[in-house]
Coordinates of C-alpha atoms and ligand atoms in Angstrom, one line a residue:
Chain A
M23 CA 167.7 36.6 48.2
I24 CA 164.6 38.3 49.6
R25 CA 161.2 36.8 48.9
F26 CA 157.8 38.4 49.6
D27 CA 155.0 35.9 49.4
D28 CA 151.5 37.2 49.4
V29 CA 152.2 39.9 52.0
H30 CA 149.2 41.8 53.4
K31 CA 149.2 44.8 55.7
A32 CA 146.4 47.1 56.7
F33 CA 146.5 50.1 59.1
G34 CA 142.9 50.1 60.5
A35 CA 140.6 50.4 57.5
N36 CA 143.5 51.4 55.2
Q37 CA 144.5 48.4 53.2
V38 CA 148.0 49.2 52.2
L39 CA 149.6 45.9 51.0
R40 CA 147.1 43.5 49.4
G41 CA 149.2 40.5 48.5
V42 CA 152.7 41.5 47.5
T43 CA 154.7 38.7 45.9
L44 CA 158.2 39.6 44.8
E45 CA 161.7 38.1 44.6
V46 CA 164.9 40.1 44.9
P47 CA 167.8 37.9 43.8
Q48 CA 171.1 38.2 45.7
G49 CA 173.5 40.8 44.5
T50 CA 171.0 42.7 42.4
S51 CA 169.8 46.2 42.6
M52 CA 166.0 46.2 42.8
V53 CA 164.2 49.6 42.5
I54 CA 160.7 49.9 43.7
I55 CA 158.6 52.5 42.1
G56 CA 154.9 53.5 42.6
G57 CA 152.7 56.3 43.5
S58 CA 152.9 58.3 46.7
G59 CA 151.3 56.4 49.6
T60 CA 151.1 53.0 47.9
G61 CA 153.1 51.4 50.7
K62 CA 156.7 51.3 49.4
S63 CA 158.2 52.4 52.7
V64 CA 155.9 49.9 54.5
L65 CA 157.2 47.1 52.3
L66 CA 160.8 47.8 53.2
K67 CA 160.0 48.2 56.9
S68 CA 158.1 44.9 57.0
V69 CA 161.4 43.1 56.1
L70 CA 163.1 44.6 59.1
G71 CA 160.2 43.9 61.5
L72 CA 159.4 47.6 62.0
V73 CA 156.0 46.8 60.6
T74 CA 154.5 43.4 61.1
P75 CA 152.6 42.0 58.1
D76 CA 149.0 40.8 58.8
S77 CA 149.6 37.7 56.7
G78 CA 152.0 36.3 54.1
A79 CA 155.7 35.4 54.5
I80 CA 158.9 37.2 54.0
T81 CA 162.1 35.2 53.7
V82 CA 165.7 36.3 53.6
G83 CA 168.1 33.7 52.2
G84 CA 165.5 31.1 52.5
K85 CA 164.9 31.7 56.2
P86 CA 161.9 33.6 57.6
A87 CA 162.8 37.2 58.3
M88 CA 163.0 38.1 62.0
A89 CA 163.1 34.4 63.1
G90 CA 166.0 33.5 65.4
D91 CA 168.6 36.0 66.6
R92 CA 167.2 39.4 65.9
D93 CA 170.5 41.3 66.4
A94 CA 172.4 39.0 64.1
F95 CA 169.6 39.3 61.5
L96 CA 169.6 43.1 61.6
A97 CA 173.4 43.3 61.5
R98 CA 173.2 42.1 57.9
F99 CA 171.1 45.1 56.9
G100 CA 171.6 48.8 56.4
M101 CA 168.7 51.2 56.0
L102 CA 168.4 54.7 54.8
F103 CA 165.1 56.1 56.1
Q104 CA 163.0 58.4 54.0
G105 CA 163.4 61.2 56.6
A106 CA 167.0 60.3 57.3
A107 CA 166.1 59.6 61.0
L108 CA 169.4 60.8 62.3
F109 CA 169.8 60.8 66.1
D110 CA 169.8 64.5 66.9
S111 CA 171.5 64.0 70.3
L112 CA 174.7 62.7 68.6
P113 CA 177.2 64.4 66.4
V114 CA 177.3 63.4 62.7
W115 CA 180.2 61.0 62.9
Q116 CA 178.7 59.1 65.9
N117 CA 175.5 58.8 63.8
V118 CA 177.5 57.3 60.9
A119 CA 179.6 55.1 63.2
F120 CA 176.6 54.1 65.5
R121 CA 176.9 50.4 64.8
L122 CA 180.7 50.5 65.1
L123 CA 180.6 52.1 68.5
R124 CA 178.6 49.4 70.3
G125 CA 177.4 45.8 70.0
S126 CA 178.8 43.0 68.0
L127 CA 180.5 45.1 65.4
K128 CA 182.3 47.4 68.0
R129 CA 185.6 48.9 67.0
P130 CA 188.1 51.2 68.8
K131 CA 186.7 54.8 68.8
V132 CA 189.5 56.2 66.6
E133 CA 189.0 53.6 64.0
A134 CA 185.2 54.0 64.0
R135 CA 185.7 57.8 63.5
E136 CA 188.0 57.2 60.6
I137 CA 185.5 54.9 58.9
A138 CA 182.8 57.4 59.5
I139 CA 184.8 60.2 57.9
E140 CA 185.6 57.9 54.9
K141 CA 181.9 57.1 54.4
L142 CA 181.0 60.8 54.7
R143 CA 183.5 61.5 51.9
R144 CA 181.9 58.9 49.8
V145 CA 178.5 60.6 50.0
G146 CA 180.2 63.9 49.1
L147 CA 180.5 65.5 52.6
T148 CA 183.7 67.0 54.0
P149 CA 185.3 65.9 57.3
D150 CA 184.3 69.2 59.0
V151 CA 180.7 68.0 58.9
A152 CA 181.7 65.1 61.2
D153 CA 181.5 67.1 64.5
R154 CA 178.4 69.0 63.7
F155 CA 175.0 68.0 64.9
P156 CA 172.2 66.8 62.5
A157 CA 170.0 69.8 63.2
E158 CA 172.8 72.1 61.8
L159 CA 172.7 70.4 58.4
S160 CA 170.5 71.0 55.4
G161 CA 167.9 68.4 54.4
G162 CA 170.0 67.0 51.6
M163 CA 173.1 66.8 53.8
Q164 CA 171.1 64.9 56.5
K165 CA 169.9 62.5 53.8
R166 CA 173.5 61.9 52.8
V167 CA 174.6 61.4 56.4
G168 CA 171.8 58.8 56.7
L169 CA 173.1 57.1 53.6
A170 CA 176.6 57.1 55.1
R171 CA 175.2 55.5 58.2
A172 CA 173.4 52.8 56.2
I173 CA 176.6 51.7 54.5
A174 CA 179.0 52.3 57.4
A175 CA 179.1 48.7 58.5
E176 CA 179.2 47.3 55.0
P177 CA 176.0 45.3 55.2
E178 CA 175.1 42.6 52.7
I179 CA 171.6 44.0 52.2
I180 CA 170.9 47.7 51.9
F181 CA 167.5 49.5 51.7
F182 CA 167.4 53.0 50.4
D183 CA 164.2 54.9 50.9
E184 CA 164.3 57.8 48.4
P185 CA 168.1 58.4 48.5
T186 CA 168.2 61.3 46.0
T187 CA 165.0 63.2 47.0
G188 CA 166.1 66.7 48.0
L189 CA 169.5 66.6 46.4
D190 CA 170.7 68.7 43.5
P191 CA 171.2 66.9 40.2
I192 CA 175.0 66.7 40.5
M193 CA 174.8 65.2 44.1
A194 CA 172.0 62.9 42.9
G195 CA 174.4 61.6 40.3
V196 CA 177.1 61.1 42.9
I197 CA 174.7 59.1 45.0
N198 CA 173.4 57.0 42.1
D199 CA 177.0 56.1 41.2
L200 CA 177.6 55.2 44.9
I201 CA 174.7 52.9 45.1
R202 CA 175.7 51.2 41.8
E203 CA 179.3 50.8 43.2
I204 CA 178.1 49.3 46.4
V205 CA 176.1 46.6 44.5
V206 CA 178.8 45.9 41.9
E207 CA 181.9 46.1 44.1
M208 CA 180.6 44.8 47.4
G209 CA 178.1 42.4 45.9
A210 CA 175.4 43.8 48.1
T211 CA 171.7 43.3 47.5
A212 CA 170.0 46.6 47.3
M213 CA 166.3 47.7 47.4
T214 CA 165.8 51.3 46.5
I215 CA 162.7 53.3 46.5
T216 CA 162.8 56.3 44.2
H217 CA 160.5 58.6 42.2
D218 CA 163.4 59.9 40.1
M219 CA 163.4 58.2 36.7
T220 CA 167.0 59.2 36.1
S221 CA 167.9 57.4 39.3
V222 CA 165.9 54.4 38.3
R223 CA 167.9 54.0 35.1
A224 CA 171.2 54.6 36.8
I225 CA 170.7 52.3 39.7
A226 CA 168.4 49.4 38.8
D227 CA 169.1 45.9 37.6
R228 CA 165.4 45.2 38.0
I229 CA 162.4 47.3 38.8
A230 CA 159.1 46.5 40.5
M231 CA 156.1 48.7 40.4
L232 CA 153.7 48.8 43.4
H233 CA 150.2 49.7 42.6
G234 CA 146.9 48.9 44.4
G235 CA 148.8 47.0 47.1
K236 CA 150.3 44.6 44.6
I237 CA 153.3 44.3 42.4
R238 CA 151.8 45.6 39.1
W239 CA 154.9 44.9 37.0
T240 CA 158.4 43.5 37.6
G241 CA 161.3 42.8 35.3
P242 CA 164.7 43.9 34.1
V243 CA 165.2 47.7 33.8
T244 CA 166.0 47.1 30.1
D245 CA 162.4 45.9 29.5
M246 CA 160.8 48.8 31.2
D247 CA 160.2 50.9 28.2
A248 CA 158.7 48.1 26.1
S249 CA 156.6 46.6 28.9
G250 CA 153.3 47.3 27.2
D251 CA 151.8 47.9 30.6
P252 CA 149.6 51.0 30.6
Y253 CA 150.1 51.6 34.3
L254 CA 153.9 51.4 34.1
D255 CA 154.0 53.5 30.9
Q256 CA 151.9 56.2 32.5
F257 CA 154.1 56.2 35.6
I258 CA 157.5 56.4 33.9
H259 CA 156.4 59.1 31.5
G260 CA 154.7 61.1 34.3
R261 CA 151.4 61.5 32.4
A262 CA 148.3 62.8 34.2
E263 CA 146.0 60.8 32.0
G264 CA 145.9 57.1 32.1
P265 CA 144.6 54.2 34.2
I266 CA 146.2 55.5 37.4
E267 CA 144.0 58.2 38.9
A268 CA 145.7 61.4 39.8
V269 CA 143.6 62.0 42.9
R270 CA 144.2 59.2 45.4
Chain B
M29 CA 121.0 57.0 82.9
G30 CA 122.1 53.8 81.3
R31 CA 124.3 55.7 78.8
L32 CA 125.8 57.7 81.6
L33 CA 126.7 54.6 83.6
G34 CA 128.0 53.0 80.4
G35 CA 130.2 56.0 79.8
I36 CA 131.6 55.9 83.3
G37 CA 132.2 52.1 82.9
A38 CA 134.0 52.6 79.7
R39 CA 136.2 55.3 81.3
V40 CA 137.0 53.0 84.2
L41 CA 137.9 50.2 81.9
A42 CA 140.1 52.4 79.8
V43 CA 142.0 53.5 82.9
L44 CA 142.3 49.9 84.1
A45 CA 143.6 48.9 80.7
M46 CA 146.2 51.6 80.8
V47 CA 147.3 50.6 84.2
G48 CA 147.7 47.1 82.9
R49 CA 149.8 48.3 79.9
V50 CA 152.0 50.5 82.1
S51 CA 152.5 47.6 84.5
I52 CA 153.6 45.3 81.7
Y53 CA 155.9 48.1 80.4
A54 CA 157.4 48.5 83.9
G55 CA 158.0 44.7 84.0
Q56 CA 159.8 44.9 80.7
V57 CA 161.9 47.7 81.9
L58 CA 162.9 45.6 84.9
R59 CA 163.8 42.7 82.7
H60 CA 166.0 44.8 80.4
L61 CA 167.6 46.4 83.4
L62 CA 168.8 43.0 84.5
T63 CA 170.2 41.8 81.2
P64 CA 173.1 43.2 79.2
P65 CA 174.1 45.3 77.4
F66 CA 174.1 48.4 79.6
Y67 CA 174.7 51.8 78.0
G68 CA 176.9 53.6 80.5
R69 CA 177.2 56.8 78.5
E70 CA 173.5 57.2 78.2
F71 CA 173.2 56.6 82.0
L72 CA 175.7 59.3 82.8
S73 CA 174.0 61.8 80.6
A74 CA 170.6 60.9 82.2
L75 CA 172.2 61.4 85.7
M76 CA 173.3 64.8 84.6
N77 CA 169.9 65.8 83.2
I78 CA 167.7 64.3 85.9
G79 CA 169.9 65.0 88.9
W80 CA 172.4 67.8 88.5
L81 CA 170.3 70.1 86.3
S82 CA 167.2 69.7 88.5
L83 CA 169.1 71.0 91.5
P84 CA 168.2 74.7 91.1
V85 CA 164.5 74.2 90.7
V86 CA 164.4 71.7 93.6
G87 CA 166.4 74.0 95.8
L88 CA 164.1 77.0 95.1
T89 CA 161.0 75.0 95.6
A90 CA 162.2 73.7 99.0
V91 CA 163.5 76.9 100.4
F92 CA 160.3 78.8 99.7
T93 CA 158.1 76.0 101.0
G94 CA 160.1 75.6 104.2
G95 CA 159.9 79.4 104.8
A96 CA 156.2 79.5 104.1
L97 CA 155.6 76.6 106.4
A98 CA 157.5 78.3 109.3
L99 CA 155.5 81.5 108.8
Q100 CA 152.2 79.7 108.6
I101 CA 152.7 77.6 111.7
Y102 CA 153.9 80.5 113.7
A103 CA 150.8 82.5 112.7
G104 CA 148.5 79.7 113.5
G105 CA 150.4 78.1 116.4
S106 CA 151.3 81.1 118.5
R107 CA 149.0 79.7 121.2
F108 CA 151.4 76.8 121.7
D109 CA 155.0 76.8 122.6
A110 CA 156.1 78.2 119.2
A111 CA 159.8 77.7 119.8
A112 CA 159.3 73.9 120.0
V113 CA 156.3 73.5 117.6
V114 CA 157.6 75.5 114.6
P115 CA 160.9 73.6 114.1
Q116 CA 159.2 70.3 114.7
I117 CA 156.4 70.8 112.3
V118 CA 158.7 72.3 109.7
A119 CA 161.0 69.3 110.0
I120 CA 158.3 66.7 110.0
G121 CA 156.3 68.4 107.3
M122 CA 159.3 68.8 105.0
V123 CA 160.9 65.4 105.5
R124 CA 157.8 63.2 105.6
E125 CA 155.5 64.9 103.0
L126 CA 156.3 68.2 101.4
G127 CA 159.9 67.4 100.4
P128 CA 159.3 64.2 98.6
V129 CA 156.0 65.3 97.1
L130 CA 157.1 68.7 95.8
V131 CA 160.4 67.3 94.5
G132 CA 158.5 64.5 92.9
L133 CA 156.1 66.9 91.2
M134 CA 158.9 69.2 90.1
I135 CA 160.6 66.2 88.5
A136 CA 157.3 65.2 86.8
A137 CA 157.1 68.7 85.4
R138 CA 160.7 69.0 84.4
V139 CA 162.0 65.5 83.7
T140 CA 158.9 63.5 82.7
S141 CA 157.8 66.1 80.2
S142 CA 161.2 66.3 78.6
I143 CA 161.7 62.6 78.4
A144 CA 158.2 62.1 76.8
A145 CA 158.7 64.9 74.3
E146 CA 162.2 63.7 73.4
I147 CA 161.3 60.1 72.9
A148 CA 158.0 60.9 71.2
T149 CA 159.9 63.1 68.7
M150 CA 162.3 60.3 68.1
K151 CA 159.4 58.0 67.4
V152 CA 157.7 60.4 65.1
T153 CA 160.9 61.1 63.1
E154 CA 161.6 57.3 62.8
Q155 CA 164.7 57.6 65.1
I156 CA 163.3 54.7 67.2
D157 CA 163.0 52.6 64.0
A158 CA 166.5 53.5 63.1
L159 CA 167.7 52.4 66.5
V160 CA 166.1 49.0 66.0
T161 CA 167.7 48.6 62.5
L162 CA 171.0 49.4 64.1
S163 CA 170.6 46.4 66.4
T164 CA 170.0 48.6 69.5
H165 CA 167.0 47.9 71.7
P166 CA 165.2 51.2 72.4
M167 CA 164.2 50.0 75.8
K168 CA 167.8 49.3 76.7
Y169 CA 169.2 52.4 75.1
L170 CA 166.6 55.0 76.0
T171 CA 164.4 53.7 78.9
V172 CA 166.7 51.8 81.2
P173 CA 169.4 54.5 81.6
R174 CA 166.7 57.1 82.4
V175 CA 164.8 55.0 84.8
L176 CA 167.9 53.9 86.7
A177 CA 169.0 57.6 86.8
G178 CA 165.6 58.5 88.2
L179 CA 165.9 55.7 90.8
V180 CA 169.3 56.9 92.1
T181 CA 169.1 60.7 91.7
V182 CA 165.6 61.6 92.9
P183 CA 166.2 60.3 96.5
V184 CA 169.3 62.4 96.6
L185 CA 167.3 65.4 95.3
V186 CA 164.6 64.8 97.9
G187 CA 167.3 64.6 100.6
I188 CA 168.8 67.9 99.5
G189 CA 165.3 69.4 99.2
D190 CA 164.5 68.3 102.8
V191 CA 167.7 70.0 104.1
I192 CA 167.1 73.1 102.1
G193 CA 163.4 73.2 103.2
I194 CA 164.4 73.0 106.9
F195 CA 167.0 75.6 106.2
G196 CA 164.3 77.9 104.7
G197 CA 162.2 77.5 107.8
Y198 CA 165.1 78.1 110.0
Q199 CA 166.0 81.3 108.2
V200 CA 162.5 82.7 108.5
A201 CA 162.2 81.6 112.1
V202 CA 165.5 83.1 113.2
R203 CA 165.6 86.2 111.0
S204 CA 162.1 87.4 111.0
L205 CA 160.3 85.6 113.9
G206 CA 163.1 86.1 116.4
F207 CA 163.7 82.5 117.3
N208 CA 166.9 81.4 119.0
S209 CA 169.1 79.8 116.4
A210 CA 170.6 77.0 118.6
T211 CA 167.3 76.0 120.1
Y212 CA 165.7 75.8 116.7
L213 CA 168.4 73.5 115.4
Q214 CA 168.3 71.4 118.6
N215 CA 164.6 71.0 118.4
T216 CA 164.8 69.9 114.7
I217 CA 167.4 67.3 115.4
D218 CA 165.8 66.0 118.5
F219 CA 162.5 65.5 116.9
L220 CA 163.4 63.9 113.6
E221 CA 163.5 60.1 113.7
P222 CA 165.5 57.9 111.3
L223 CA 162.2 56.5 109.9
D224 CA 161.3 60.0 108.8
V225 CA 164.4 60.3 106.7
I226 CA 164.2 56.7 105.4
S227 CA 160.5 57.2 104.3
S228 CA 161.5 60.4 102.6
L229 CA 164.3 58.7 100.6
V230 CA 162.2 55.7 99.7
K231 CA 159.4 58.0 98.5
G232 CA 162.0 59.8 96.4
A233 CA 163.2 56.6 94.8
A234 CA 159.6 55.5 94.0
F235 CA 158.8 58.9 92.6
G236 CA 161.9 58.9 90.5
V237 CA 160.9 55.6 89.0
I238 CA 157.4 56.7 88.4
A239 CA 158.4 60.0 86.7
T240 CA 160.9 58.4 84.3
V241 CA 158.8 55.3 83.5
M242 CA 155.8 57.5 82.6
G243 CA 157.9 59.8 80.4
C244 CA 159.4 56.8 78.5
Y245 CA 156.0 55.0 78.3
F246 CA 154.1 57.9 76.9
G247 CA 157.0 58.8 74.6
M248 CA 157.3 55.3 73.1
N249 CA 153.5 55.1 72.6
S250 CA 153.1 58.5 71.1
G251 CA 150.8 59.1 68.2
R252 CA 152.1 60.4 64.9
G253 CA 153.0 64.0 64.1
A254 CA 153.5 67.1 66.3
Q255 CA 150.0 66.6 67.8
G256 CA 151.1 63.1 68.9
V257 CA 154.1 64.6 70.7
G258 CA 152.0 67.2 72.5
Q259 CA 149.5 64.6 73.6
A260 CA 152.2 62.3 74.8
T261 CA 153.9 65.0 76.8
K262 CA 150.6 66.1 78.4
S263 CA 149.5 62.6 79.3
S264 CA 152.9 61.7 80.7
V265 CA 152.9 64.6 83.2
E266 CA 149.3 64.1 84.2
A267 CA 149.9 60.4 84.8
A268 CA 153.2 60.9 86.6
S269 CA 151.7 63.6 88.9
V270 CA 148.6 61.6 89.8
L271 CA 150.7 58.4 90.4
I272 CA 153.2 60.2 92.5
L273 CA 150.4 61.6 94.8
A274 CA 148.8 58.2 95.0
A275 CA 152.1 56.5 95.7
N276 CA 152.8 59.1 98.4
F277 CA 149.5 58.3 100.1
V278 CA 150.2 54.5 100.0
L279 CA 153.8 54.9 101.2
T280 CA 152.7 57.2 104.0
G281 CA 150.2 54.6 105.0
V282 CA 152.9 51.9 104.9
F283 CA 155.4 53.9 107.0
F284 CA 153.3 55.7 109.5
S285 CA 149.9 54.2 110.0
A286 CA 151.1 51.2 112.1
Ligands
ATP304 N1 152.7 53.5 61.2 C1 151.6 53.7 60.4 N2 150.4 53.9 61.0 C2 149.3 54.1 60.2 N3 149.4 54.2 58.9 C3 150.6 54.1 58.3 C4 151.8 53.8 59.0 N4 152.8 53.7 58.2 C5 152.3 53.9 57.0 N5 150.9 54.1 57.0 C6 150.0 54.3 55.8 O1 150.4 53.4 54.9 C7 150.3 54.0 53.6 C8 151.6 53.8 52.8 O2 152.6 54.5 53.4 P1 154.1 54.5 52.9 O3 154.9 55.4 53.8 O4 154.6 53.1 52.7 O5 153.9 55.1 51.4 P2 155.0 55.3 50.3 O6 154.6 54.4 49.2 O7 156.4 55.1 50.9 O8 154.8 56.8 49.9 P3 155.8 58.0 49.6 O9 156.3 57.7 48.2 O10 155.0 59.2 49.7 O11 156.9 57.9 50.6 C9 149.9 55.4 53.8 O12 148.5 55.6 53.5 C10 150.2 55.7 55.2 O13 149.3 56.6 55.7
MG305 MG1 157.8 56.3 51.5

């Protein structure tokens, strides 16, 4: 279980998180929604120590995040970055198998390659992609390689930052199913950021809406349509008029 | 007047603060160098990039410099015993000063800039963050292999540059100035001391460390976006070049002023 307790973060004068309190129960799929630039990516990064909160606490399984053995802590996570963040000096399969080629989860090279190719297949990529370099792939393909890398070592907690952005509707459907499968079959805890309402409904057990640096609304996805919250309603129906200003 | 002095003071403080940060960074590099894991493959590819692929530019720089040196000394030194003076000054000049400094500056131009641009781009595209989440320390994976490769290859490059520079001077002296080949070589060998060669290689090692540490430091501390990458690259080459020249001055003092 991941708990955020009154988390604050500012970049200079830019107050991004202003007291985020949220609980993500173990084995659930939590989807974070919210306007562009509201700090969704920052929220995920703060769990992994890539961004250090100014105040507040983040705990994972009851223990403070980043306390103790950092490598062991990070080995429990997989993360898909918004921009894929593939290593462009390495071929695709070595990107996917990065964790399996070094460190505590190291496997023989042949085995690591097999796992990489299997994960690539799961994100809808053929084995011939394995030996290409990230710069030779389209944006959507890079995104899927990033996804394969995030799940390669079968982590117990997975963060997906906009997994379906830039994908065609069919591929988006494949990825939505995959994320759902990972949560249901592997019992993983997932936090997904997405702007795609179809994805939200396909992936989420619970959703949380970030607005104004705080969690505006959180609850089961089944309650989303009848929340009665004008902010959430405006967001999920994509209306220009409402309490959320269109110019931010 | 007060504002002017204040401005100068602020500049000085900023430079001092940067020197402090770079020193702390260098200390961290050393600590990570001495603790496992060590990424052998990254080290080999850094050896290739910094050492092997720098050979052409180092060779060309050295051969032209040695040749020009011979011409210059012959033109200015014809009043002396040119047959003895030209080979001696070419050898001393190349080995003690020009070899290490020019190779160091070429490495700053070629290697420091590419390290800084590569790492800064990795930072801007979140590849550094991705490394961290994959339980790999960027310092160990990116910095240590490059600094170690700089430490071992740049002295070798300097040694090669010294030899090629002397060879350039020799070619000019023998082919166009009509020197006797055997006497030229004999004079070169007689005149060079072991300390000259040692100082040359030590300078090379120091410059190799400076060039690679600066590239990594400015890359890792790059600002955001393409502008950040450009700024990081420029600053890294400036800092590496100035530090190489300053270190050269200090090391020359250490080796030869006693
Ligand atoms: N490293 C950083 N340095 C300075 N500002 C940052 C940094 N990272 C994020 N920010 C700022 O924090 C704010 C939130 O950024 P974040 O990337 O979390 O937005 P987001 O909610 O993920 O938006 P989007 O949906 O567009 O991805 C933005 O104003 C951004 O400029
Ligand atoms: Mg984002």
